[in-house]
PDB file of C-alpha atoms in Angstrom:
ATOM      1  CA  UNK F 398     167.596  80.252  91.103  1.00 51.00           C
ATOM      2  CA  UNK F 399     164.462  80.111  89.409  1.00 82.00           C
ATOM      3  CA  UNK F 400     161.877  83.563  90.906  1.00 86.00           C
ATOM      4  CA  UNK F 401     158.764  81.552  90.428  1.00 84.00           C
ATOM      5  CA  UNK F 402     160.210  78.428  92.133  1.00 84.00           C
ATOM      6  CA  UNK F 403     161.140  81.208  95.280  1.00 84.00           C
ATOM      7  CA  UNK F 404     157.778  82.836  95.192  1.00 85.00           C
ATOM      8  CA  UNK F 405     156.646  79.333  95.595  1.00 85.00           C
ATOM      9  CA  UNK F 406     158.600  78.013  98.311  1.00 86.00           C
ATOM     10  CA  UNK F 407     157.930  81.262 100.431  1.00 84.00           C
ATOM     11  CA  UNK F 408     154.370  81.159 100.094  1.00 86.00           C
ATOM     12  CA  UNK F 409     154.633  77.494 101.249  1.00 82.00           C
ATOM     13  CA  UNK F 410     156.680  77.783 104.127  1.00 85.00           C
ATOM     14  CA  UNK F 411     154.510  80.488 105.009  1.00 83.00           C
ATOM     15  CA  UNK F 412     151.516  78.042 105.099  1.00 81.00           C
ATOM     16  CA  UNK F 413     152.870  75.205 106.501  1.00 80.00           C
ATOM     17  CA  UNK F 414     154.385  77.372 108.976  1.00 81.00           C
ATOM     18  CA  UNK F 415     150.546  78.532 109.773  1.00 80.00           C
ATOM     19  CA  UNK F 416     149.213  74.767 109.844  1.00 77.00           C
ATOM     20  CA  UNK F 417     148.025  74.053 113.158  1.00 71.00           C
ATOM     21  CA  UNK F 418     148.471  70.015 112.484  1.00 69.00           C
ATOM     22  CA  UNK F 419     146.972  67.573 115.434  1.00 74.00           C
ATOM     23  CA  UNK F 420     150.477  65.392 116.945  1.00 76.00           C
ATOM     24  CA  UNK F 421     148.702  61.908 115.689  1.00 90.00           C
ATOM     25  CA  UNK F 422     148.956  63.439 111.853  1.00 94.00           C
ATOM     26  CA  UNK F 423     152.720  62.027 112.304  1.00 95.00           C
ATOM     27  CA  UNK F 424     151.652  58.370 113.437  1.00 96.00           C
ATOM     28  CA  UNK F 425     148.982  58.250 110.375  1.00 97.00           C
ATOM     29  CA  UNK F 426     151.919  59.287 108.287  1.00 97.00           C
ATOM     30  CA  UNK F 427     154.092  56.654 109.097  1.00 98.00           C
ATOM     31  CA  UNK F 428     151.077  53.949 109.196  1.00 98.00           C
ATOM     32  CA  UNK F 429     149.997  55.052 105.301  1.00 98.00           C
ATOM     33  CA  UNK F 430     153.698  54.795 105.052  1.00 98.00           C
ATOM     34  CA  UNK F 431     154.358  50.972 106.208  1.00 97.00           C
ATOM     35  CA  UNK F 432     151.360  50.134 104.428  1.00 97.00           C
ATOM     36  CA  UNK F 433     152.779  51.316 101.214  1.00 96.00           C
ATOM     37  CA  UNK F 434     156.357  50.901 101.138  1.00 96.00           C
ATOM     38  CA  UNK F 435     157.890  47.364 102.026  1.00 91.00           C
ATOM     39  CA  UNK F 436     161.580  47.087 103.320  1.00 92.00           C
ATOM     40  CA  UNK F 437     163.379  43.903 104.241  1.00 94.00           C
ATOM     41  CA  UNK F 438     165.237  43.818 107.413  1.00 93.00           C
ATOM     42  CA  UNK F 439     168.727  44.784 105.976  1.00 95.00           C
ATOM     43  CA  UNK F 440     167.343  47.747 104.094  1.00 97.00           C
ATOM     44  CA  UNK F 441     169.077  51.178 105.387  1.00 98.00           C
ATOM     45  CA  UNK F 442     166.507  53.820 105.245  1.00 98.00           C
ATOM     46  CA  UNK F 443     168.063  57.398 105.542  1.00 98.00           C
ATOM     47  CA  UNK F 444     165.413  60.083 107.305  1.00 98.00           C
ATOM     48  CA  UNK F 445     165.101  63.883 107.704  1.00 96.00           C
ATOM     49  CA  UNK F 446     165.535  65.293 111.085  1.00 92.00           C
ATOM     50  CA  UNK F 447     162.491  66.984 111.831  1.00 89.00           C
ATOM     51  CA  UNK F 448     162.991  71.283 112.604  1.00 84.00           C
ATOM     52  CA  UNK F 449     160.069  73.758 112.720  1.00 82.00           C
ATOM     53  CA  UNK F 450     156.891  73.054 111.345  1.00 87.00           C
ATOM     54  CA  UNK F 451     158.549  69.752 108.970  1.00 91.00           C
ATOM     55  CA  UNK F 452     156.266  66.500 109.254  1.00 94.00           C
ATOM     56  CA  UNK F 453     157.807  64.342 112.035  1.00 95.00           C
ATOM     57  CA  UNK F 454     159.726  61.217 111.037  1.00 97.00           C
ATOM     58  CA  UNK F 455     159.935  59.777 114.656  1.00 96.00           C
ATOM     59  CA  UNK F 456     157.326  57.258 114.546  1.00 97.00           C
ATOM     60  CA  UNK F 457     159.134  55.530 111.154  1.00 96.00           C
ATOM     61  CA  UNK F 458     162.718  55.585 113.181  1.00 97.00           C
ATOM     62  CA  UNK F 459     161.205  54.255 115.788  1.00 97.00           C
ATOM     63  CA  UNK F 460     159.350  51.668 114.344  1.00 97.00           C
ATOM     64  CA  UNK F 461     162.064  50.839 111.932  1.00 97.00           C
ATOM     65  CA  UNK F 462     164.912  50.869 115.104  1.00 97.00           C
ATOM     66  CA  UNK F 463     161.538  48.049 116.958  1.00 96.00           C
ATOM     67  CA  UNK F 464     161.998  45.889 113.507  1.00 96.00           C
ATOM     68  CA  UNK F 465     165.959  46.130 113.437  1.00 95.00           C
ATOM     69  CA  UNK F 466     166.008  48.113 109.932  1.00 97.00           C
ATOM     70  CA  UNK F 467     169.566  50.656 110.018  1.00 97.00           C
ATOM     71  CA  UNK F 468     168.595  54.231 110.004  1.00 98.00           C
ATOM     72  CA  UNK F 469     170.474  57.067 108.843  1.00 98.00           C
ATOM     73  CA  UNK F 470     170.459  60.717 109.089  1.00 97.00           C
ATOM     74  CA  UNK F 471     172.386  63.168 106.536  1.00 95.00           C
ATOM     75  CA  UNK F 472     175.305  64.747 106.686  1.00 93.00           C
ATOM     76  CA  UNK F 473     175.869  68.339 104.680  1.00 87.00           C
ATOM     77  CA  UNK F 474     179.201  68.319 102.723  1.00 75.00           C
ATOM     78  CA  UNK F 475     180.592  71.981 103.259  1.00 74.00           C
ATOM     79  CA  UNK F 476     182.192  72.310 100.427  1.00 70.00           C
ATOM     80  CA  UNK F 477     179.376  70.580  97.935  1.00 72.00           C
ATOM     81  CA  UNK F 478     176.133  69.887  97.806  1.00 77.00           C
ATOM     82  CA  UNK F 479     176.069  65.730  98.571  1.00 86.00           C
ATOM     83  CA  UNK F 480     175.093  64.602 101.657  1.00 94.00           C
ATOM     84  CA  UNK F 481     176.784  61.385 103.457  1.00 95.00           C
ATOM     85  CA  UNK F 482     174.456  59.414 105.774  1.00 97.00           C
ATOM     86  CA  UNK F 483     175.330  58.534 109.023  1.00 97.00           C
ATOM     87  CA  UNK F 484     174.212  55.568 111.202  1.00 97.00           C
ATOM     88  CA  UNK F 485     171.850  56.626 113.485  1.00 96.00           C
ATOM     89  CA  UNK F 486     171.050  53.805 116.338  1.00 95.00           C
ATOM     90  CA  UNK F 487     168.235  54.452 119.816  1.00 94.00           C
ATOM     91  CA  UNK F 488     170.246  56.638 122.517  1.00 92.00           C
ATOM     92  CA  UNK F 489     172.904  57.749 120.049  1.00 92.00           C
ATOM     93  CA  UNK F 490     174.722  61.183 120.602  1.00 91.00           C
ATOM     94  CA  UNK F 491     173.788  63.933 118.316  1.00 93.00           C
ATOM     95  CA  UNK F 492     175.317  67.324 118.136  1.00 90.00           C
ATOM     96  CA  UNK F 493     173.995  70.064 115.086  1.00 89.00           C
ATOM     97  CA  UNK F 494     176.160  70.541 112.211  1.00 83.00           C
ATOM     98  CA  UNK F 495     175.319  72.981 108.753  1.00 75.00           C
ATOM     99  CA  UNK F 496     172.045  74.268 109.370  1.00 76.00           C
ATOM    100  CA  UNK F 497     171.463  73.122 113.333  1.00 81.00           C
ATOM    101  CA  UNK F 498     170.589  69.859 111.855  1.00 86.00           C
ATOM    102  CA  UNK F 499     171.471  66.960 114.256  1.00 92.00           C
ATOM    103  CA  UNK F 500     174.130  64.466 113.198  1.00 90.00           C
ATOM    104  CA  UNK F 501     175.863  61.334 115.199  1.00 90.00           C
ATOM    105  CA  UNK F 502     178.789  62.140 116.942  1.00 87.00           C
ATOM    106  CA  UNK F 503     181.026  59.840 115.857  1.00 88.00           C
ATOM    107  CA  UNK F 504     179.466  59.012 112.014  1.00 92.00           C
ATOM    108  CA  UNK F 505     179.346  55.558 110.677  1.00 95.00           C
ATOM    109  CA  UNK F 506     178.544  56.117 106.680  1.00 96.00           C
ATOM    110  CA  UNK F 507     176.245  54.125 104.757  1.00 98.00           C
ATOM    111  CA  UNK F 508     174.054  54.576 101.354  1.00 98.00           C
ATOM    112  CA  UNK F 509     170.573  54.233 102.033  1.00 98.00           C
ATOM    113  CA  UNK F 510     168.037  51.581  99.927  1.00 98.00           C
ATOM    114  CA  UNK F 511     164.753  54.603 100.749  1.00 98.00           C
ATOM    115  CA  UNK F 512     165.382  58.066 100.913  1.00 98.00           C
ATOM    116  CA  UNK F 513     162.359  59.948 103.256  1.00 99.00           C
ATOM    117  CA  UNK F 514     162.930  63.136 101.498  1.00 97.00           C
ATOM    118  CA  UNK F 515     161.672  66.648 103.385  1.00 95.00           C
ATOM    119  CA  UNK F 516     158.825  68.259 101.453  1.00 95.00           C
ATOM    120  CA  UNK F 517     157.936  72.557 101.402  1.00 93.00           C
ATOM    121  CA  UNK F 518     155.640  71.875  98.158  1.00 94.00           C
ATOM    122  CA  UNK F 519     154.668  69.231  95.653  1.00 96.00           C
ATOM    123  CA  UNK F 520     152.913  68.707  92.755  1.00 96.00           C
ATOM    124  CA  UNK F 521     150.522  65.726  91.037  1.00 95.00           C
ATOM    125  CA  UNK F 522     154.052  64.642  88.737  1.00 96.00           C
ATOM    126  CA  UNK F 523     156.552  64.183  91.931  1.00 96.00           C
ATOM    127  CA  UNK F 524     158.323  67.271  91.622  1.00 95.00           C
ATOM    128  CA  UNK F 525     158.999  69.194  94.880  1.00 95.00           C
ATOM    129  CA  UNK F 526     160.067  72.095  96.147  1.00 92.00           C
ATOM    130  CA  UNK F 527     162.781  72.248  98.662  1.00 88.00           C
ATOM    131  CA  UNK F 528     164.601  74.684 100.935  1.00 84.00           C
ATOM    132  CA  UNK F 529     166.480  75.491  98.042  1.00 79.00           C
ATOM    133  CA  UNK F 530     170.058  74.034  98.372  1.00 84.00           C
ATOM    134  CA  UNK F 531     169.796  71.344  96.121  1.00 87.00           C
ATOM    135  CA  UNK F 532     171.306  68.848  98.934  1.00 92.00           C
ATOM    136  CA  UNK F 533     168.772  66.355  98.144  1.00 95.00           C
ATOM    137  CA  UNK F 534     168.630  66.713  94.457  1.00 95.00           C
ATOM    138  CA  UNK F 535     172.236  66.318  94.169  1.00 94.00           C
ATOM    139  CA  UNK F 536     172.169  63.732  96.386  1.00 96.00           C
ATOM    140  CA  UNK F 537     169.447  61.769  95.205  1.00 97.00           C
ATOM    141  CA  UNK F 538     171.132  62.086  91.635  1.00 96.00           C
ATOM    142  CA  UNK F 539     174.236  60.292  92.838  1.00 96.00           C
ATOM    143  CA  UNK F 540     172.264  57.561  94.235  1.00 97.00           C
ATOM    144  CA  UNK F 541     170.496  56.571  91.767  1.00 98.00           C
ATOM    145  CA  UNK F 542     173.367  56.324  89.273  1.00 97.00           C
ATOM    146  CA  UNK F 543     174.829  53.599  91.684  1.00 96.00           C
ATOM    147  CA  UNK F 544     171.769  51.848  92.489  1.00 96.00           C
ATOM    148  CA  UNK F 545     167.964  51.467  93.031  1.00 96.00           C
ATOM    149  CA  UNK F 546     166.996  54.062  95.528  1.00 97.00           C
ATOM    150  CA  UNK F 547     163.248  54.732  96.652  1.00 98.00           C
ATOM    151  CA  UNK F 548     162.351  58.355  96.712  1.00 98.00           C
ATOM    152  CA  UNK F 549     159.986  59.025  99.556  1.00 99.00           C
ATOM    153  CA  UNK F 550     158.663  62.638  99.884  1.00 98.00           C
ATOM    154  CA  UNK F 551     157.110  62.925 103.873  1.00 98.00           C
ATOM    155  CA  UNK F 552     154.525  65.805 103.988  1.00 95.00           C
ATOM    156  CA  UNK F 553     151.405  67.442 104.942  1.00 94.00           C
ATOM    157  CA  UNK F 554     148.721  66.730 102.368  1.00 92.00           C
ATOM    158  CA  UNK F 555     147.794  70.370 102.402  1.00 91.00           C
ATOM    159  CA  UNK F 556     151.661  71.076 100.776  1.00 92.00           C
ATOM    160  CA  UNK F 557     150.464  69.336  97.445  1.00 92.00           C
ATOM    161  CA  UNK F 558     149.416  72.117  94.912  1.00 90.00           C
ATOM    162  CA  UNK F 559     147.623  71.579  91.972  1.00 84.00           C
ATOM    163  CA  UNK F 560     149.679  73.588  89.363  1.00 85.00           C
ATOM    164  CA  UNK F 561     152.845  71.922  87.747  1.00 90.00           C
ATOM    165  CA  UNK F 562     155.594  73.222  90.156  1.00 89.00           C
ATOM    166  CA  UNK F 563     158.787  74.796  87.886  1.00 86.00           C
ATOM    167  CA  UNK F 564     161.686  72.918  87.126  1.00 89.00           C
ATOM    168  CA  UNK F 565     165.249  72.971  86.793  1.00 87.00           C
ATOM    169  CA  UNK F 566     167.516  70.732  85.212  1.00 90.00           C
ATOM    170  CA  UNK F 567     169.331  69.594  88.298  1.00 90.00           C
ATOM    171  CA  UNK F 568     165.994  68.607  90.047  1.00 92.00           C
ATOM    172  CA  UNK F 569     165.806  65.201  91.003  1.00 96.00           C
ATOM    173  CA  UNK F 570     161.576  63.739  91.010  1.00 97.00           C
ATOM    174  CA  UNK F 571     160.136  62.018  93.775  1.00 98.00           C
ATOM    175  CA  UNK F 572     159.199  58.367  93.596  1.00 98.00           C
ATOM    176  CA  UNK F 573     155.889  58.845  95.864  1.00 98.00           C
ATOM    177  CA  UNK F 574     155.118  61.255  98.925  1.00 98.00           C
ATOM    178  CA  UNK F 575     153.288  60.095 102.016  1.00 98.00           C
ATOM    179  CA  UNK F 576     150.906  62.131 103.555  1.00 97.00           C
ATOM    180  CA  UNK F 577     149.014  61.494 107.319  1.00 96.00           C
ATOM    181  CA  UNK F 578     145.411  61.366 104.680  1.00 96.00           C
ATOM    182  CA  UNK F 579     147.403  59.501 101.248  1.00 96.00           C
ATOM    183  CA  UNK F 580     149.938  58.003  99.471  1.00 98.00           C
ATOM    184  CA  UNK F 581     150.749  59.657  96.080  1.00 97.00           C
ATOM    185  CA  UNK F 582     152.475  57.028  93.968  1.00 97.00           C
ATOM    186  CA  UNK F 583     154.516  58.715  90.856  1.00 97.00           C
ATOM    187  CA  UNK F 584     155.852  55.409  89.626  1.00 95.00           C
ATOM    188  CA  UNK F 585     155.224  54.303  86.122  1.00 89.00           C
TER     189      UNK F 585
END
């Protein structure tokens, strides 16, 4: 793993872990985020589980369950590093799997049309820094060789730095991240 890339991540987590944001941050989020992305009503959008100090993605599933839209949540492979996504519907069961992250009880697998893609760091070019897995690169990688997949980084505007963040060859770029202030569109 790349030294710089882990001096960066810790020194964001470390930040965003010290953000004191306001709770409406998450409904501006997910208003910049309707205003910018459109989805038809058979679109499957897959969505982190929010844990610790990660931007909250509950007002998109909820607004997205109110227009009908299928959501999904991952599910981590143990013995690589793609993630399946499971059908997530209002009242469903969860129970945590790899990494206390919540998944449907009994999983109903779909690909998803928009990927909302956790964020620790970005940068101006839609590269991001991650918890350092590779989960989502690998995943996103996969999806994208089958189809058209929207990339949708969901963070704190305060987690975009200004430098070019360090690369790897597996990394996978972002197609835009939404903040609760902006939208930063990487498309060509």
């Amino acid at each position: 793993m790349n030294e710089e890339k882990q001096a960066i991540r810790e020194r964001a987590l470390k930040f965003r872990e010290e953000l004191q944001p306001h709770p409406d941050l998450a409904d501006e989020a997910a208003k910049n985020f309707f205003q910018t992305v459109s989805t038809s009503p058979d679109q499957k959008i897959a969505v982190y589980f929010p844990l610790g100090h990660e931007l909250d993605t509950m007002p998109l599933v909820e607004e997205y369950w109110r227009r009908g839209n299928v959501c999904l949540l991952p599910v981590f492979g143990k013995d690589d590093r793609h993630m399946k996504f499971a059908k997530w519907e209002k009242g469903t069961k969860l129970f945590p799997q790899t990494f206390e992250i919540p998944m449907p009880e009994h999983p109903e697998f779909h690909d998803p049309d928009i990927l909302v893609v956790p964020v620790v760091a970005f940068d101006q070019k839609g590269n991001r820094v991650g918890f350092g897995k590779g989960y989502y690169d690998a995943t996103l990688k996969a999806l994208r060789e089958k189809a058209d997949i929207l990339a949708v980084g969901y963070a704190y505007a305060e987690q975009a730095v200004l430098m070019k963040l360090p690369t790897e060859e597996h990394d996978e770029k972002l197609d835009m991240v939404v903040t609760p202030q902006r939208v930063f569109d990487f498309r060509p």
